[in-house]
Coordinates of C-alpha atoms in Angstrom, one line a residue:
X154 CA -65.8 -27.1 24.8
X155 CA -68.6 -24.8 26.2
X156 CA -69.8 -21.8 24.0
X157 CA -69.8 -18.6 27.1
X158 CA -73.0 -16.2 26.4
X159 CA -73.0 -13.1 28.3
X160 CA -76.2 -11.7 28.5
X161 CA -74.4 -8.0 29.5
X162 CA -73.3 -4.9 28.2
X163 CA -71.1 -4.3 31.1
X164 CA -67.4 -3.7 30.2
X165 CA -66.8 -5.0 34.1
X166 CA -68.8 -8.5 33.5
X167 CA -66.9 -9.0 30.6
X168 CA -63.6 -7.7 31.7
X169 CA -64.1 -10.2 34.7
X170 CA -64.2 -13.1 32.6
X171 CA -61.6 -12.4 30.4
X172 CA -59.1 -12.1 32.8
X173 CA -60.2 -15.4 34.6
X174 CA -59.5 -16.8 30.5
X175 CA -62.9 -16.8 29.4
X176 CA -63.7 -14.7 26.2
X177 CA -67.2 -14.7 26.4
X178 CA -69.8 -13.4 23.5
X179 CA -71.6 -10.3 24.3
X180 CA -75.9 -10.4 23.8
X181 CA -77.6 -8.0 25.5
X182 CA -81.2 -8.7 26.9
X183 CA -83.8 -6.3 26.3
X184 CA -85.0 -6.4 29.2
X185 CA -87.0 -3.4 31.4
X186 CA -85.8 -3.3 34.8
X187 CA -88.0 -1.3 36.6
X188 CA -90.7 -2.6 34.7
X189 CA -90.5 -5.9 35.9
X190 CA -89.1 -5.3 39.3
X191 CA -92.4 -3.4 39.8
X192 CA -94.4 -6.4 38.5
X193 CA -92.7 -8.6 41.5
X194 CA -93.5 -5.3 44.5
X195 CA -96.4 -7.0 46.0
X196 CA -93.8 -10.3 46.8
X197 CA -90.6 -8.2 47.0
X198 CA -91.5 -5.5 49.2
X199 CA -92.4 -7.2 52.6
X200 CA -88.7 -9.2 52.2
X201 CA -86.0 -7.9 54.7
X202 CA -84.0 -5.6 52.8
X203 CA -81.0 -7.7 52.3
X204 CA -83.7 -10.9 50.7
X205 CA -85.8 -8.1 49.0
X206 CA -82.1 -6.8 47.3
X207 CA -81.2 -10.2 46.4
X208 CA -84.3 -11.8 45.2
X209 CA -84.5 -8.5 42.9
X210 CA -80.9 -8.9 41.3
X211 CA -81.8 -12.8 40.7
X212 CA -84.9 -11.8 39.3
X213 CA -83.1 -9.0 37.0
X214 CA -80.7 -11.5 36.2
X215 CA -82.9 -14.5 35.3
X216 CA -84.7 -12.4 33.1
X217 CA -81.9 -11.3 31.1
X218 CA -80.0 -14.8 31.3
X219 CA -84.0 -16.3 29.4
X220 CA -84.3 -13.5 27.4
X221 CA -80.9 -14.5 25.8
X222 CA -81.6 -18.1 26.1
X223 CA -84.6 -17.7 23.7
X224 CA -83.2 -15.3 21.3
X225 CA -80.2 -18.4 20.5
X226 CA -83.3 -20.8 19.9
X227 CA -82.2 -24.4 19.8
X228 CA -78.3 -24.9 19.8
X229 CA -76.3 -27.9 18.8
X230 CA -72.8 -26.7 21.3
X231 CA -73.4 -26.8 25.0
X232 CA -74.0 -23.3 26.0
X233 CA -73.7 -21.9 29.2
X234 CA -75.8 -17.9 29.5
X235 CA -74.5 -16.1 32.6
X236 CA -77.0 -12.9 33.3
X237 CA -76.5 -10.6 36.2
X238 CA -77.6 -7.2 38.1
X239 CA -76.6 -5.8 40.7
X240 CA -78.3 -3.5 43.3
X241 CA -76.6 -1.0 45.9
X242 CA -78.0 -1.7 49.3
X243 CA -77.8 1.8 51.6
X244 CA -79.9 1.2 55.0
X245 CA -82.9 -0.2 53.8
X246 CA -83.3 1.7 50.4
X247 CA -82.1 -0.5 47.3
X248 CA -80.4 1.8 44.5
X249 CA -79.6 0.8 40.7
X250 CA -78.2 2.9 38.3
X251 CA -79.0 6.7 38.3
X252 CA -79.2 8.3 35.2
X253 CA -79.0 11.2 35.9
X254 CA -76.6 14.0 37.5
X255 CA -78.6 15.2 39.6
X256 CA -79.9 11.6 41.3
X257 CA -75.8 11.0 41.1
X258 CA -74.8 13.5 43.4
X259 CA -78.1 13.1 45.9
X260 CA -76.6 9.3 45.7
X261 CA -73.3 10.2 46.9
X262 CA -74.4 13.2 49.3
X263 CA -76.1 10.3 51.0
X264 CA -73.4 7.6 51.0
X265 CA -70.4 9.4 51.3
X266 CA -68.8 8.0 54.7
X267 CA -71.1 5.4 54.9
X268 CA -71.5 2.0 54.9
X269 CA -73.9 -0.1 51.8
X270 CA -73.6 -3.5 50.6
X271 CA -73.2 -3.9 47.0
X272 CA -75.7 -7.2 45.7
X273 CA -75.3 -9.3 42.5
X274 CA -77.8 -11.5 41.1
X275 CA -76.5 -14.4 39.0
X276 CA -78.3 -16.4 36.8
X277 CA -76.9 -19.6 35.0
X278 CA -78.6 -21.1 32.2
X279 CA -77.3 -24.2 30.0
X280 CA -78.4 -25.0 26.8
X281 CA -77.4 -27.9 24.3
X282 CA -77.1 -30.9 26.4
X283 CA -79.9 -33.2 26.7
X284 CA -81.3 -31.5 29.3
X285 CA -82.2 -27.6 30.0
X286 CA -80.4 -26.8 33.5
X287 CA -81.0 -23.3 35.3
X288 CA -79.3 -21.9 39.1
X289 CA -79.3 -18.5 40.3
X290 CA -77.9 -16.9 43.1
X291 CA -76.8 -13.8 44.9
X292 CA -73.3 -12.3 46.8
X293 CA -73.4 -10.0 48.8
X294 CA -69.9 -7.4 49.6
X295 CA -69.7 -4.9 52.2
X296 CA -68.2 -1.7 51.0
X297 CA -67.2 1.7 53.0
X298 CA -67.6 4.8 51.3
X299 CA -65.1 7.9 51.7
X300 CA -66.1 11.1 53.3
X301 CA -66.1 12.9 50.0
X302 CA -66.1 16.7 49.7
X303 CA -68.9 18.7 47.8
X304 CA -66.4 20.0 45.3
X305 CA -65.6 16.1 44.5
X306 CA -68.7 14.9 44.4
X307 CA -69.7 17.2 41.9
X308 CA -66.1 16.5 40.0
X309 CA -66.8 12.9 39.9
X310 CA -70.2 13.3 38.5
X311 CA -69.0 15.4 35.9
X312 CA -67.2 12.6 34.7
X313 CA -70.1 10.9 33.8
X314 CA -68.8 7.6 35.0
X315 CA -71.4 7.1 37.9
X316 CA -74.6 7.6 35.8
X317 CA -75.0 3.8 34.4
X318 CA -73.5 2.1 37.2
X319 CA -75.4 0.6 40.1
X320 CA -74.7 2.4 43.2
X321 CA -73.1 5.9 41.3
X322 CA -70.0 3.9 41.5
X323 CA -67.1 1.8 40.0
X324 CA -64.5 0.0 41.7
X325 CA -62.2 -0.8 38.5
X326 CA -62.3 3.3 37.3
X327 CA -62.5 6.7 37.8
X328 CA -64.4 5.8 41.5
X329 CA -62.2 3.3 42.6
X330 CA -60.7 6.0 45.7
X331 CA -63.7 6.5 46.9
X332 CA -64.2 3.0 48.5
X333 CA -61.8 2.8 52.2
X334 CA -62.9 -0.8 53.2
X335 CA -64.1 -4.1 51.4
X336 CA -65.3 -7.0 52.7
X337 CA -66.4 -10.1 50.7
X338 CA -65.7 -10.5 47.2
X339 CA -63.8 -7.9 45.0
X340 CA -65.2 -9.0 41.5
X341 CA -68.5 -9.0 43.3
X342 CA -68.5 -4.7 43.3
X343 CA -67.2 -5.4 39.9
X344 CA -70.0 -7.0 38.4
X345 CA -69.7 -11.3 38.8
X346 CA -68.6 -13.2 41.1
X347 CA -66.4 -15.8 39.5
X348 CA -66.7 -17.7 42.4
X349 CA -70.0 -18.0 43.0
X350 CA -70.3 -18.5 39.0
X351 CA -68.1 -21.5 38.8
X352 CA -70.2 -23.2 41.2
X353 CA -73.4 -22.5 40.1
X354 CA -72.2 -23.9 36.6
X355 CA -70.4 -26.7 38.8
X356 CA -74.0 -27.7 40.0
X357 CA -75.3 -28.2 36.3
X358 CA -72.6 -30.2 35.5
X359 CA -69.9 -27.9 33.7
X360 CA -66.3 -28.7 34.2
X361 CA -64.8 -25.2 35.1
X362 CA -61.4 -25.5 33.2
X363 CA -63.8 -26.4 29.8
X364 CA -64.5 -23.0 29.5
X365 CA -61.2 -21.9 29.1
X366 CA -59.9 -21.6 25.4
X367 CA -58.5 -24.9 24.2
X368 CA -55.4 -24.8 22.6
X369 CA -54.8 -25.8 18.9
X370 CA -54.1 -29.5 18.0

């Protein structure tokens, strides 16, 4: 059996796994964001903006995946660390989580009725075996934005929902109605995709059905 390390606080991320039968533990990475995504602007910036969004998450998401990886020090039980970010793609202008009201509503004066693409860095890291193993990689999901009114704009804000979310937005709460159209994958928006993590651990070796809970003998 393979010990799960999620190296999130994101109810979504976890929530993701658990209904795929994977109860993962919860370590948080201390890890600044826009610190380090400003370290990487010389490389990152001349990138496309779709490659500059994805090499950011799957740098965002190593991080946090190592930073976990060497807080646990050596471990006797395979352990797989999953770390992600995601990044909201409008035009060419990448957009994390806004903090504040007032960058929420500018967020969604400038998305509503449009169309962005919501990114997600994943970062695998196994630990245990005889050998250290590492894979990242980013999806990509197309999303369509309703035509909101001022008046709900500013309701939805007022929530307080869209300030720590990437993109001002959830797609499993309160923001949900706001997104017409979909493309791609649904647990992408979310926070992982359990696709693209099940073969990313599938490439270092880690039997997908392991990581569900075994029953008692």
């Amino acid at each position: 059996m393979t010990r799960i390390v999620l190296a999130s606080a994101s109810r979504g991320r976890r929530e993701v796994l658990r209904q795929a039968g994977i109860d993962p533990e919860i370590r948080v990475a201390d890890v600044d964001e826009e610190a380090l995504a400003a370290s990487h602007e010389e490389v990152l910036d001349p990138l496309p903006p779709l490659a500059r969004a994805e090499a950011t998450t799957c740098l965002l998401a190593t991080a946090k995946a190592r930073t976990v990886a060497a807080h646990l020090g050596p471990v006797e039980t395979p352990t797989l660390i999953i770390g992600a970010d995601s990044l909201l793609l409008l035009g060419e202008e990448l957009q994390g989580k806004p903090h504040t009201a007032e960058r929420a509503r500018e967020r969604w004066l400038a998305q509503r009725g449009a169309t962005a693409h919501l990114v997600t860095g994943h970062a695998l890291i196994l630990i245990g075996n005889e050998r250290g193993d590492e894979r990242s990689a980013a999806a990509t999901t197309e999303l369509r934005f309703a035509d909101l009114s001022d008046d709900e704009i500013d309701a939805y804000v007022a929530t307080g929902e869209p300030l720590e979310v990437a993109g001002a937005f959830t797609l499993d709460g309160l923001g949900a109605p706001y997104v017409t159209h979909l493309v791609g994958d649904y647990h992408n928006v979310i926070g992982l995709s359990l696709a693209l993590t099940r073969r990313l651990a599938a490439d270092m070796g880690v039997f997908w059905p392991s990581l569900w809970p075994q029953p008692a003998k």
